[in-house]
Short mmCIF file of N, CA, C and O in Angstrom, two decimals:
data_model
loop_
_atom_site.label_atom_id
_atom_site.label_comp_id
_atom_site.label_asym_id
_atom_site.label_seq_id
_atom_site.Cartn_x
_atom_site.Cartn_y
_atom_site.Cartn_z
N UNK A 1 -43.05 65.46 20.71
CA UNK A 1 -42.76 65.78 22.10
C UNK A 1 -43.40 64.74 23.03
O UNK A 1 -42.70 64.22 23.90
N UNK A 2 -45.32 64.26 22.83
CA UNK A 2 -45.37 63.57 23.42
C UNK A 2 -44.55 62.05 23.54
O UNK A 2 -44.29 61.56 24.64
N UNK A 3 -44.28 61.55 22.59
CA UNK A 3 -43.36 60.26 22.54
C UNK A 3 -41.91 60.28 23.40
O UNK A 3 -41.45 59.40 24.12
N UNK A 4 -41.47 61.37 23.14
CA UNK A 4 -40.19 62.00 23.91
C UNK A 4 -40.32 61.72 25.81
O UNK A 4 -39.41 61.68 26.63
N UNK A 5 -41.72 61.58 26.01
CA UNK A 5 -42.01 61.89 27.21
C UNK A 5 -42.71 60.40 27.92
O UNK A 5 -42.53 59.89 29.03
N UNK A 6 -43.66 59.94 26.59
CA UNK A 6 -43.78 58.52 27.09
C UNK A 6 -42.33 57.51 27.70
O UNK A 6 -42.15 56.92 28.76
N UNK A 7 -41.30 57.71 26.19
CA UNK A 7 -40.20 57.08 26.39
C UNK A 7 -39.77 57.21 27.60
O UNK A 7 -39.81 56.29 28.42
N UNK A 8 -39.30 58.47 27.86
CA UNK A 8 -38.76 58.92 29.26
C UNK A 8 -39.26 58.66 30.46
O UNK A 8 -38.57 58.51 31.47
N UNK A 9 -40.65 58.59 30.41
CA UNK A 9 -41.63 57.84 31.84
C UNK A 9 -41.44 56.33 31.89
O UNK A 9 -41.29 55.73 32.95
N UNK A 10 -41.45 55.77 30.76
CA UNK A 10 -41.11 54.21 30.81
C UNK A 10 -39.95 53.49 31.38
O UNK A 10 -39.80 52.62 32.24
N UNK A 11 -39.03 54.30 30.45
CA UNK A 11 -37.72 54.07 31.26
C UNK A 11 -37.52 54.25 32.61
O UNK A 11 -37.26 53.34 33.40
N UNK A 12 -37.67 55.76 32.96
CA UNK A 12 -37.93 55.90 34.72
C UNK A 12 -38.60 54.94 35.28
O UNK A 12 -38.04 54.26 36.14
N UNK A 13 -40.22 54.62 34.81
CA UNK A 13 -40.46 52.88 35.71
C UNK A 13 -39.74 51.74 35.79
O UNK A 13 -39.26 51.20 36.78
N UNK A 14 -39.72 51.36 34.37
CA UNK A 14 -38.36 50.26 33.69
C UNK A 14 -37.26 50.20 35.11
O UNK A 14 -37.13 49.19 35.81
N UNK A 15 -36.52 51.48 35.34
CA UNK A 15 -35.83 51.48 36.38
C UNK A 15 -36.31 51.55 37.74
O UNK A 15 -35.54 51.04 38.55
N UNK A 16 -37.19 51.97 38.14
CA UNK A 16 -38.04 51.54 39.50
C UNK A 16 -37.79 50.31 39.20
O UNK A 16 -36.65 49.90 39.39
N UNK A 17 -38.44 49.73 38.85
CA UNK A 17 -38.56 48.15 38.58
C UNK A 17 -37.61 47.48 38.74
O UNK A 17 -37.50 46.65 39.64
N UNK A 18 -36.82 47.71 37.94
CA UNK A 18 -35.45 47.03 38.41
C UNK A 18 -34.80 47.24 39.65
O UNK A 18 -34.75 46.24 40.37
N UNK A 19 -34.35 48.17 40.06
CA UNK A 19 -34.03 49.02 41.55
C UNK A 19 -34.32 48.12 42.99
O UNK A 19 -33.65 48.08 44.02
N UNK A 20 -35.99 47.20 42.51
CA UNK A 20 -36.63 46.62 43.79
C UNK A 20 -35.60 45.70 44.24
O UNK A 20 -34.76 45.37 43.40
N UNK A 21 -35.49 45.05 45.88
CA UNK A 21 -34.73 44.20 46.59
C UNK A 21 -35.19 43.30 45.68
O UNK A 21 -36.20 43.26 44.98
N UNK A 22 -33.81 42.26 45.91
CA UNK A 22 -34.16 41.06 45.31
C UNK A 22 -35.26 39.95 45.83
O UNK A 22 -35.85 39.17 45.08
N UNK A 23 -35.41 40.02 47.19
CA UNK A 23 -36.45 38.84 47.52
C UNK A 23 -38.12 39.72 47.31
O UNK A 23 -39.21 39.20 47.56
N UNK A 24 -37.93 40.82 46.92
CA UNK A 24 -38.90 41.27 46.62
C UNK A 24 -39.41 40.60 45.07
O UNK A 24 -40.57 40.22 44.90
N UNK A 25 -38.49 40.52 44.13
CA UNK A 25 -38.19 40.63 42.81
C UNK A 25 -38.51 38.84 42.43
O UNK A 25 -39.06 38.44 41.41
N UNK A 26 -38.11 38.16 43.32
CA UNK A 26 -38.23 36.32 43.16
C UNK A 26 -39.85 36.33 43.74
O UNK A 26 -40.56 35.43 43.28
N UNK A 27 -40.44 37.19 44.65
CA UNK A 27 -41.24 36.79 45.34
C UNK A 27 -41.32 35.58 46.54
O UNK A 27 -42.11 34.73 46.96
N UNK A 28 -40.31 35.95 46.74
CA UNK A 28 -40.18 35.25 48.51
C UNK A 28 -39.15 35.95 49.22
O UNK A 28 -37.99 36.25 48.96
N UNK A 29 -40.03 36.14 50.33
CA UNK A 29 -39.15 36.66 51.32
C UNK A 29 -38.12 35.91 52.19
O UNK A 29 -38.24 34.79 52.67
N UNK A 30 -37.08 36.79 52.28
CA UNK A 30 -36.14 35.55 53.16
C UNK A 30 -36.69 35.20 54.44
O UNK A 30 -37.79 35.62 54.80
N UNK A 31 -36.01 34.52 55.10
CA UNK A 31 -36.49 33.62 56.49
C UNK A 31 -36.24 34.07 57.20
O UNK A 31 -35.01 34.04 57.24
N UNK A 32 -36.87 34.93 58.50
CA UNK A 32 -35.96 34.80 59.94
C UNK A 32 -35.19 34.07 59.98
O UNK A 32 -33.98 34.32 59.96
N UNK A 33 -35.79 32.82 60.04
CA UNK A 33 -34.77 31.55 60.69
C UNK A 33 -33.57 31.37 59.98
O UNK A 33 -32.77 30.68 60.61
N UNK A 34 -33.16 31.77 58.83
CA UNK A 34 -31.77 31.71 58.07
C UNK A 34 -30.69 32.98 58.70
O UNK A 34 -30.69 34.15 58.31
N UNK A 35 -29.68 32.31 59.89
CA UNK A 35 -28.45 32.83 59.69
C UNK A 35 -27.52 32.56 59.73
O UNK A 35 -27.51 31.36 59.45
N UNK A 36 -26.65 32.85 59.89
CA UNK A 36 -24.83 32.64 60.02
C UNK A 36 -24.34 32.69 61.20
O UNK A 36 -24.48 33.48 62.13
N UNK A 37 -23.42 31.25 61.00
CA UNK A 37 -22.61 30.98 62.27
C UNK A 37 -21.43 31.62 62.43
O UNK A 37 -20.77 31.47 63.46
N UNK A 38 -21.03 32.42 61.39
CA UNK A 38 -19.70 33.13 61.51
C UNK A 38 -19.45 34.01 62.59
O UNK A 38 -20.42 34.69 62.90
N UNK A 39 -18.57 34.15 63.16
CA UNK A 39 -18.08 35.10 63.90
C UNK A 39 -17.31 36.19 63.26
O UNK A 39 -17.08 35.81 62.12
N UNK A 40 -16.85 37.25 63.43
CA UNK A 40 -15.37 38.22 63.34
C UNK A 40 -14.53 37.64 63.62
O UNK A 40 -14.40 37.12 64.73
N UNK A 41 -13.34 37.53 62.24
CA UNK A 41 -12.21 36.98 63.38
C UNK A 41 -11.21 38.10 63.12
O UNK A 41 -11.28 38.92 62.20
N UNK A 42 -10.16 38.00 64.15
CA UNK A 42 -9.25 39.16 63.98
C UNK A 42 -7.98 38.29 63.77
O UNK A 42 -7.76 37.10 64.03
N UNK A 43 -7.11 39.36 63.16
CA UNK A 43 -5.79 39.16 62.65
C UNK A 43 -4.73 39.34 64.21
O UNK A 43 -4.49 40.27 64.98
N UNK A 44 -4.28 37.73 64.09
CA UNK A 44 -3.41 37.39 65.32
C UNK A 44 -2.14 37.88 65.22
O UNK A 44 -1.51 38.36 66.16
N UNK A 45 -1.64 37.74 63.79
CA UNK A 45 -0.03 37.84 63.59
C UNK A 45 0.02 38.11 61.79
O UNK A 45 -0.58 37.37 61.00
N UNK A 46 0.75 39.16 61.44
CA UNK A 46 1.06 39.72 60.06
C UNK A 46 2.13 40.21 60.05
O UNK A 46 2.59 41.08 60.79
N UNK A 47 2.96 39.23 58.50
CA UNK A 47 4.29 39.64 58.48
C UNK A 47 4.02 40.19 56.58
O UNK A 47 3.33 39.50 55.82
N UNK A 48 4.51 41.12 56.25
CA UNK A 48 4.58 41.40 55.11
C UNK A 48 5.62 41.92 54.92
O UNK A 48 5.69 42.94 55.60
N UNK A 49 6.73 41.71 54.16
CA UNK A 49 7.98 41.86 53.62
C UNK A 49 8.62 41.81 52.15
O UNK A 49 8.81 40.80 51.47
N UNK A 50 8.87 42.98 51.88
CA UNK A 50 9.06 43.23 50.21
C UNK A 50 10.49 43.81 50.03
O UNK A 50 10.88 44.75 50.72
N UNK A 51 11.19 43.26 49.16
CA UNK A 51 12.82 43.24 49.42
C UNK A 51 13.14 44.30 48.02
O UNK A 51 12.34 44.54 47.12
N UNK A 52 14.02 44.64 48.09
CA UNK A 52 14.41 45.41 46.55
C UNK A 52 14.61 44.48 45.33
O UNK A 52 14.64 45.06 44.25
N UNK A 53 14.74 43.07 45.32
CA UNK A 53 15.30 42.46 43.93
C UNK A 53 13.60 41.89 43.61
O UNK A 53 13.44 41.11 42.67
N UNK A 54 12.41 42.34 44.42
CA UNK A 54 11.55 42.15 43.80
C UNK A 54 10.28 41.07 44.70
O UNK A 54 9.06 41.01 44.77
N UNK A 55 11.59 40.27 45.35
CA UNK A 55 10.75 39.30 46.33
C UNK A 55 9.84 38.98 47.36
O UNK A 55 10.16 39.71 48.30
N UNK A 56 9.23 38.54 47.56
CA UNK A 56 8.25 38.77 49.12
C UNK A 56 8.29 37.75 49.50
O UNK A 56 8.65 36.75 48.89
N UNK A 57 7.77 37.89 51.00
CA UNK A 57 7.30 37.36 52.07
C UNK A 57 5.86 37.58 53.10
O UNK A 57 5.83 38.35 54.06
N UNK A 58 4.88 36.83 52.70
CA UNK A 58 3.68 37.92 53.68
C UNK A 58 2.66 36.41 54.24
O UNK A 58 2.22 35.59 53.43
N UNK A 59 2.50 36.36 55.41
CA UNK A 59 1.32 35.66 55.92
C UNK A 59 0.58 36.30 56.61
O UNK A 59 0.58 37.53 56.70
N UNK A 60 -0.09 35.58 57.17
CA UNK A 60 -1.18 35.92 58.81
C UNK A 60 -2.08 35.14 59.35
O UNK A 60 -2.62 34.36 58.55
N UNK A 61 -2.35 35.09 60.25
CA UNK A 61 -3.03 34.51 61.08
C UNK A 61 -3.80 34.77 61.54
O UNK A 61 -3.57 35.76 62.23
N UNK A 62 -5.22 34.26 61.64
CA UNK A 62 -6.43 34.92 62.12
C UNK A 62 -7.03 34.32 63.36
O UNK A 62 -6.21 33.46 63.68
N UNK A 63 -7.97 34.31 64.21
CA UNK A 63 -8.26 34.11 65.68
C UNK A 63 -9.15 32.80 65.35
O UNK A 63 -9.14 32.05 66.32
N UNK A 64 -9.91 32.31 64.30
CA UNK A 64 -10.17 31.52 63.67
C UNK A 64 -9.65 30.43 63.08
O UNK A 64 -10.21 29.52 62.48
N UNK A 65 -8.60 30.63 63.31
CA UNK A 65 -8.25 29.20 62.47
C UNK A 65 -7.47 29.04 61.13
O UNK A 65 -7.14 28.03 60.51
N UNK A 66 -7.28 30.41 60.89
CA UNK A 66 -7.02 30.57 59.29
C UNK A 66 -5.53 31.28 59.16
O UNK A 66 -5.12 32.41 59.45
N UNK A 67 -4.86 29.99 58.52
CA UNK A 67 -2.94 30.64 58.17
C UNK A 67 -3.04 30.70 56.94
O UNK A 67 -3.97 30.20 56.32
N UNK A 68 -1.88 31.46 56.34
CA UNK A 68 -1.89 31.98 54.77
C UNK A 68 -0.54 32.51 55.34
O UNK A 68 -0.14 33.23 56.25
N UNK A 69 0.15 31.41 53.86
CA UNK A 69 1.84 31.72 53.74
C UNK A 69 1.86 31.81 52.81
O UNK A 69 1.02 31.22 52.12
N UNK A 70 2.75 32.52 52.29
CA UNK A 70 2.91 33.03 50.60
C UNK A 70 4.19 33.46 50.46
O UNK A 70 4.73 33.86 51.49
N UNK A 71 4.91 33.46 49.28
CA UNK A 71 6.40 34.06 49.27
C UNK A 71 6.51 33.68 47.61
O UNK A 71 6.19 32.67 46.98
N UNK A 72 7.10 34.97 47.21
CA UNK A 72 7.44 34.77 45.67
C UNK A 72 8.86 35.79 45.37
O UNK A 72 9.21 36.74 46.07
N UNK A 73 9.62 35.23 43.98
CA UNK A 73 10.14 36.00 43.82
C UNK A 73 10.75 35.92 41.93
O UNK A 73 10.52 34.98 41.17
N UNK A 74 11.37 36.93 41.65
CA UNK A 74 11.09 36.54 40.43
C UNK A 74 12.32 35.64 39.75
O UNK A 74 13.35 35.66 40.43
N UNK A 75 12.39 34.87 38.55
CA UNK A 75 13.02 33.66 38.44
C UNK A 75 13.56 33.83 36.56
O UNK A 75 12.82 34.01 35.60
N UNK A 76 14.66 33.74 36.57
CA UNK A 76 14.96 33.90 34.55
C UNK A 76 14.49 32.29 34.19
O UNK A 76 14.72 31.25 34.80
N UNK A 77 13.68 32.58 32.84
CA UNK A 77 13.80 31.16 32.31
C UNK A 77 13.98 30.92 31.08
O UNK A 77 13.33 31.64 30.32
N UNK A 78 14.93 29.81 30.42
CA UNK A 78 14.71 30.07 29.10
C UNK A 78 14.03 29.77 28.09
O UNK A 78 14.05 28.58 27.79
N UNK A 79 13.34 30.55 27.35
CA UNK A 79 11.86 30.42 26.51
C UNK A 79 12.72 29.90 24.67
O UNK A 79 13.30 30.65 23.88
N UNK A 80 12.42 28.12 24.52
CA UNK A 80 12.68 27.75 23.49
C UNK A 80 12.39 28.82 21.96
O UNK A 80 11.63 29.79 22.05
N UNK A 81 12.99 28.54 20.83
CA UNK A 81 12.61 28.92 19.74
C UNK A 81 11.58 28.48 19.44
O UNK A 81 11.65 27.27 19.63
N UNK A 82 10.16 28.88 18.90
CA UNK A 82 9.11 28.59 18.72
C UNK A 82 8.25 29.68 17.36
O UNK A 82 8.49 30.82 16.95
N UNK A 83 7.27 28.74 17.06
CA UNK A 83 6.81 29.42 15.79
C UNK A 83 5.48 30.10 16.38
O UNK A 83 4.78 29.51 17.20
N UNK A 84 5.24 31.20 15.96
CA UNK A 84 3.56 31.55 16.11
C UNK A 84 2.69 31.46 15.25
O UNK A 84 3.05 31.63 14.08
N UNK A 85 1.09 31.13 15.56
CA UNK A 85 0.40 30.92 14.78
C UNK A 85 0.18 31.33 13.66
O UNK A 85 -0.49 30.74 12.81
N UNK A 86 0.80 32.55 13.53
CA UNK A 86 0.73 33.46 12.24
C UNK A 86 2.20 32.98 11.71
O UNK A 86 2.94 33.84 11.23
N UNK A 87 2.42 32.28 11.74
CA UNK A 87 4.06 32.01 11.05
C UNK A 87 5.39 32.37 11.41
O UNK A 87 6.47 31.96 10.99
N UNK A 88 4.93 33.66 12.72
CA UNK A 88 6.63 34.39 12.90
C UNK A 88 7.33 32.96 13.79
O UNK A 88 7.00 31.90 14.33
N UNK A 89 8.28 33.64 13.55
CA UNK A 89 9.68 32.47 14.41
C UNK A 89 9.92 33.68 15.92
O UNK A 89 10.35 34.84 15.99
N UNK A 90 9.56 33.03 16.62
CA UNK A 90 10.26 33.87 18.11
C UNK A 90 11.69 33.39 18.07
O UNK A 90 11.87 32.30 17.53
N UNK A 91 12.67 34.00 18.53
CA UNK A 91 13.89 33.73 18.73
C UNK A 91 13.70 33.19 19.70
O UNK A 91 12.57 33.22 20.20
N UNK A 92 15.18 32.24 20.54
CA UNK A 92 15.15 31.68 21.93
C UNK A 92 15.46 33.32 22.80
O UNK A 92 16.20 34.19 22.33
N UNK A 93 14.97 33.39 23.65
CA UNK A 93 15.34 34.12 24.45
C UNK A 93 14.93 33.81 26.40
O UNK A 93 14.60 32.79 27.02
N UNK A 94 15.20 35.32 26.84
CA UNK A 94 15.35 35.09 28.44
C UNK A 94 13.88 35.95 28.95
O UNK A 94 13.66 37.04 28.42
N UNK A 95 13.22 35.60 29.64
CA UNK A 95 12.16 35.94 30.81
C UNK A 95 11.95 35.72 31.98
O UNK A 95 12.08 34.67 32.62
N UNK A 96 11.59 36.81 32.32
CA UNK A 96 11.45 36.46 33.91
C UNK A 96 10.05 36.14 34.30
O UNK A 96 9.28 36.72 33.53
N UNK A 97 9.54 35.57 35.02
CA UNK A 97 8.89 35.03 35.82
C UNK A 97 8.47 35.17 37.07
O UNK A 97 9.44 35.40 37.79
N UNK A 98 7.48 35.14 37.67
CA UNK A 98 6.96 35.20 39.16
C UNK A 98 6.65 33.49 39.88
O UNK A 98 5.67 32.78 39.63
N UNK A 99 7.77 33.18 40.76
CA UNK A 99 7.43 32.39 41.08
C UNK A 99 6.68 32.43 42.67
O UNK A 99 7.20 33.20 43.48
N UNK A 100 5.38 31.55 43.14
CA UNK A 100 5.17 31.67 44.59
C UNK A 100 4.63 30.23 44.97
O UNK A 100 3.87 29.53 44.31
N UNK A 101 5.19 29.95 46.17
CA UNK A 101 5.07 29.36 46.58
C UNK A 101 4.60 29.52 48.45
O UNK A 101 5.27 30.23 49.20
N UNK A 102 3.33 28.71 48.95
CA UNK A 102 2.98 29.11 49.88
C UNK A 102 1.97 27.94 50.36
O UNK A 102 1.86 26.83 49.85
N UNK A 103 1.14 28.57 51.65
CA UNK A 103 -0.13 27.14 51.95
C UNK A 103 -1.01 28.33 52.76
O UNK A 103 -0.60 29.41 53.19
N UNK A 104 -2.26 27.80 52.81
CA UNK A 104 -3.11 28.37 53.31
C UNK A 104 -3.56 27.06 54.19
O UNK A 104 -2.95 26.02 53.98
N UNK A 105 -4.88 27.07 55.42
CA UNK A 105 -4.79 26.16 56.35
C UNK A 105 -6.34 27.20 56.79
O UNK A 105 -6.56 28.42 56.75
N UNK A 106 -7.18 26.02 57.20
CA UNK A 106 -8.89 26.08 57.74
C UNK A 106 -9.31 25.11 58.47
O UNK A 106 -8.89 23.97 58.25
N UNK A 107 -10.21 25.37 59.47
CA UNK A 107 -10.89 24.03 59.94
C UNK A 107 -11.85 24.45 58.65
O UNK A 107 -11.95 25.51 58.02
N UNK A 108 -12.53 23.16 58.51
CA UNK A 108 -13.73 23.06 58.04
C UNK A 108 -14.74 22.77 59.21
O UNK A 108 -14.49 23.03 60.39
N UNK A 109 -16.17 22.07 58.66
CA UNK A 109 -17.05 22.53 59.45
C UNK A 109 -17.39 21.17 60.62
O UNK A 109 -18.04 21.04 61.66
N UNK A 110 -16.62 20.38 59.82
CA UNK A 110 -16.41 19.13 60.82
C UNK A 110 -15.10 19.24 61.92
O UNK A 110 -14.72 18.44 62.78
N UNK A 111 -14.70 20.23 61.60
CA UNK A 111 -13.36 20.44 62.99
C UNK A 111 -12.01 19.70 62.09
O UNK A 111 -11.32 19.13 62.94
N UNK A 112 -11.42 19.52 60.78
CA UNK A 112 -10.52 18.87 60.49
C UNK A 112 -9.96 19.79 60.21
O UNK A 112 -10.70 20.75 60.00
N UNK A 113 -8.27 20.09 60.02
CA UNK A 113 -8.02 21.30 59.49
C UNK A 113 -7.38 20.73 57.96
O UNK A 113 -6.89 19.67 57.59
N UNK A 114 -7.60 21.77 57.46
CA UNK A 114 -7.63 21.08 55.69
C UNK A 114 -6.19 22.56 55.08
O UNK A 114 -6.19 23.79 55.20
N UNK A 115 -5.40 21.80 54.60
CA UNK A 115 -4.14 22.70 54.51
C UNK A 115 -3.94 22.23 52.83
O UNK A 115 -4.06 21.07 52.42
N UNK A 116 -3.65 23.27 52.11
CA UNK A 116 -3.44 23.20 50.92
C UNK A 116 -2.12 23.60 50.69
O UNK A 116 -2.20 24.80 50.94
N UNK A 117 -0.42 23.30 50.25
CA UNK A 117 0.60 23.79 50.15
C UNK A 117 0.43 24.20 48.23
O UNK A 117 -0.46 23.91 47.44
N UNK A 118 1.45 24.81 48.10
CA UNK A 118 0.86 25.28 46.24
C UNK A 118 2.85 26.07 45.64
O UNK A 118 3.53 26.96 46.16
N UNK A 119 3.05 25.44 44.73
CA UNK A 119 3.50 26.33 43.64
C UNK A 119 2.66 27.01 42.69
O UNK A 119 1.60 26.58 42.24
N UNK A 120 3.20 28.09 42.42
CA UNK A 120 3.00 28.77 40.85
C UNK A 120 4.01 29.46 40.27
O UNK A 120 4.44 30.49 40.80
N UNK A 121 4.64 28.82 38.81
CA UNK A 121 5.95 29.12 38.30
C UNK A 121 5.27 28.60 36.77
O UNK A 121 4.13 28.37 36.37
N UNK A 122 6.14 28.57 36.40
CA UNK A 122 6.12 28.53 34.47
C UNK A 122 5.29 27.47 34.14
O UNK A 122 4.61 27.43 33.12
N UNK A 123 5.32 26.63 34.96
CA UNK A 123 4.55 25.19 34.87
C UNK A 123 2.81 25.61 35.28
O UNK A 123 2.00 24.86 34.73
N UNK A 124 2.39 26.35 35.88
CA UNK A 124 1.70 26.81 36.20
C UNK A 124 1.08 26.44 37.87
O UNK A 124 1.95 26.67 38.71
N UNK A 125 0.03 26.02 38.34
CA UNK A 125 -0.52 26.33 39.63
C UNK A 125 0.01 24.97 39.69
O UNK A 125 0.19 24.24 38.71
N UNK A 126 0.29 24.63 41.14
CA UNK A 126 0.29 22.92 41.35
C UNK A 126 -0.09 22.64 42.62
O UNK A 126 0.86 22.36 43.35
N UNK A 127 -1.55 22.60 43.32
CA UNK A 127 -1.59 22.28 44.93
C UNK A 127 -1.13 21.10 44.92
O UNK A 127 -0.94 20.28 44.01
N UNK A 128 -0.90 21.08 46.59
CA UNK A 128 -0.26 19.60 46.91
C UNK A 128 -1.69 19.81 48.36
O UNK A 128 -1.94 20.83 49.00
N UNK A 129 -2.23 18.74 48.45
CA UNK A 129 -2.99 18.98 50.35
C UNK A 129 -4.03 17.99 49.90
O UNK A 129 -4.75 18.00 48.90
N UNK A 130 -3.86 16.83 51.27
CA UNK A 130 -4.88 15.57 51.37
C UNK A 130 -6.06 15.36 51.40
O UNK A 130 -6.54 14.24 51.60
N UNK A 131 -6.74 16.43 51.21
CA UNK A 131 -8.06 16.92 50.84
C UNK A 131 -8.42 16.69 49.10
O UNK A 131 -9.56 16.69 48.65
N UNK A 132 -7.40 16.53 48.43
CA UNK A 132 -7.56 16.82 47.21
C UNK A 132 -7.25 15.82 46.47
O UNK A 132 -6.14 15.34 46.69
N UNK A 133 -8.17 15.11 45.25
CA UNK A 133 -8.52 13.73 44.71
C UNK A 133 -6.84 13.77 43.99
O UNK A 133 -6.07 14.68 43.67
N UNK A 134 -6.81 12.36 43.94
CA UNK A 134 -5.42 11.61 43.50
C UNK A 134 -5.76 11.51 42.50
O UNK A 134 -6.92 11.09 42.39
N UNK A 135 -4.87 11.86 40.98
CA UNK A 135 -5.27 11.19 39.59
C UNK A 135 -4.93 9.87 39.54
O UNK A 135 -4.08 9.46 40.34
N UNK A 136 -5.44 9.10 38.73
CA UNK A 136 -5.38 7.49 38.71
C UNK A 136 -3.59 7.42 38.26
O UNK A 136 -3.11 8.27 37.50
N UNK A 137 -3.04 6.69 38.63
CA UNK A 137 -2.14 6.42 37.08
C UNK A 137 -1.59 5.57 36.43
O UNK A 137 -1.07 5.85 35.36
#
């Protein structure tokens, strides 16, 4: 019984212990002087649109600075004959797919606005936006 009871008190500290804030736990306290320049921003303009064959349409706009366009819909493609690792043969057949295509758009903190445009389809993700390193070729 007594062991039953040590265990059980340990654990209960064990968990105090753990429980404590974290800058308690590193031993440093955070800074006054550390805060954030962020503001609230609010939503200027929202369109969200969902059609019956599956497709969308949805952005918005925030008071900040921040656009987000997006639109997908779904796409047949045809998936070659192929072997699996375990030996089976997949037949050729048909799948569908989610394709989207869209851009999102920010100042950064130097005031530039940095716009990323993007597919995602069978090929997988592909940004396009001048922010983003050129492969050699």
């Amino acid at each position: 019984m007594y062991k039953f009871v040590i265990v059980l008190l340990s654990a209960v500290l064990f968990a105090f212990v753990l429980a404590r804030p974290a800058e308690e736990q590193s031993g440093v306290a955070t800074s006054p002087a550390v805060t954030t320049t962020t503001t609230p921003a609010t939503i200027l303009k929202q369109i969200d649109v969902t059609n019956p064959d599956g497709s969308y349409n949805s952005s918005y706009e925030t008071s900040n600075g921040i656009k987000v366009e997006n639109a997908g819909y779904l796409k047949k493609i045809l998936v070659p004959k192929q072997e699996s690792t375990d030996g089976q043969v997949i037949e050729e057949h048909e799948e569908l797919v989610l394709v989207q295509t869209g851009l999102y758009s920010y100042s950064d903190p130097e005031g530039n606005i940095i716009t990323l445009h993007y597919v995602a389809d069978e090929n997988g993700f592909q940004p396009q936006g001048d922010h983003l390193p050129v492969p050699p070729v």
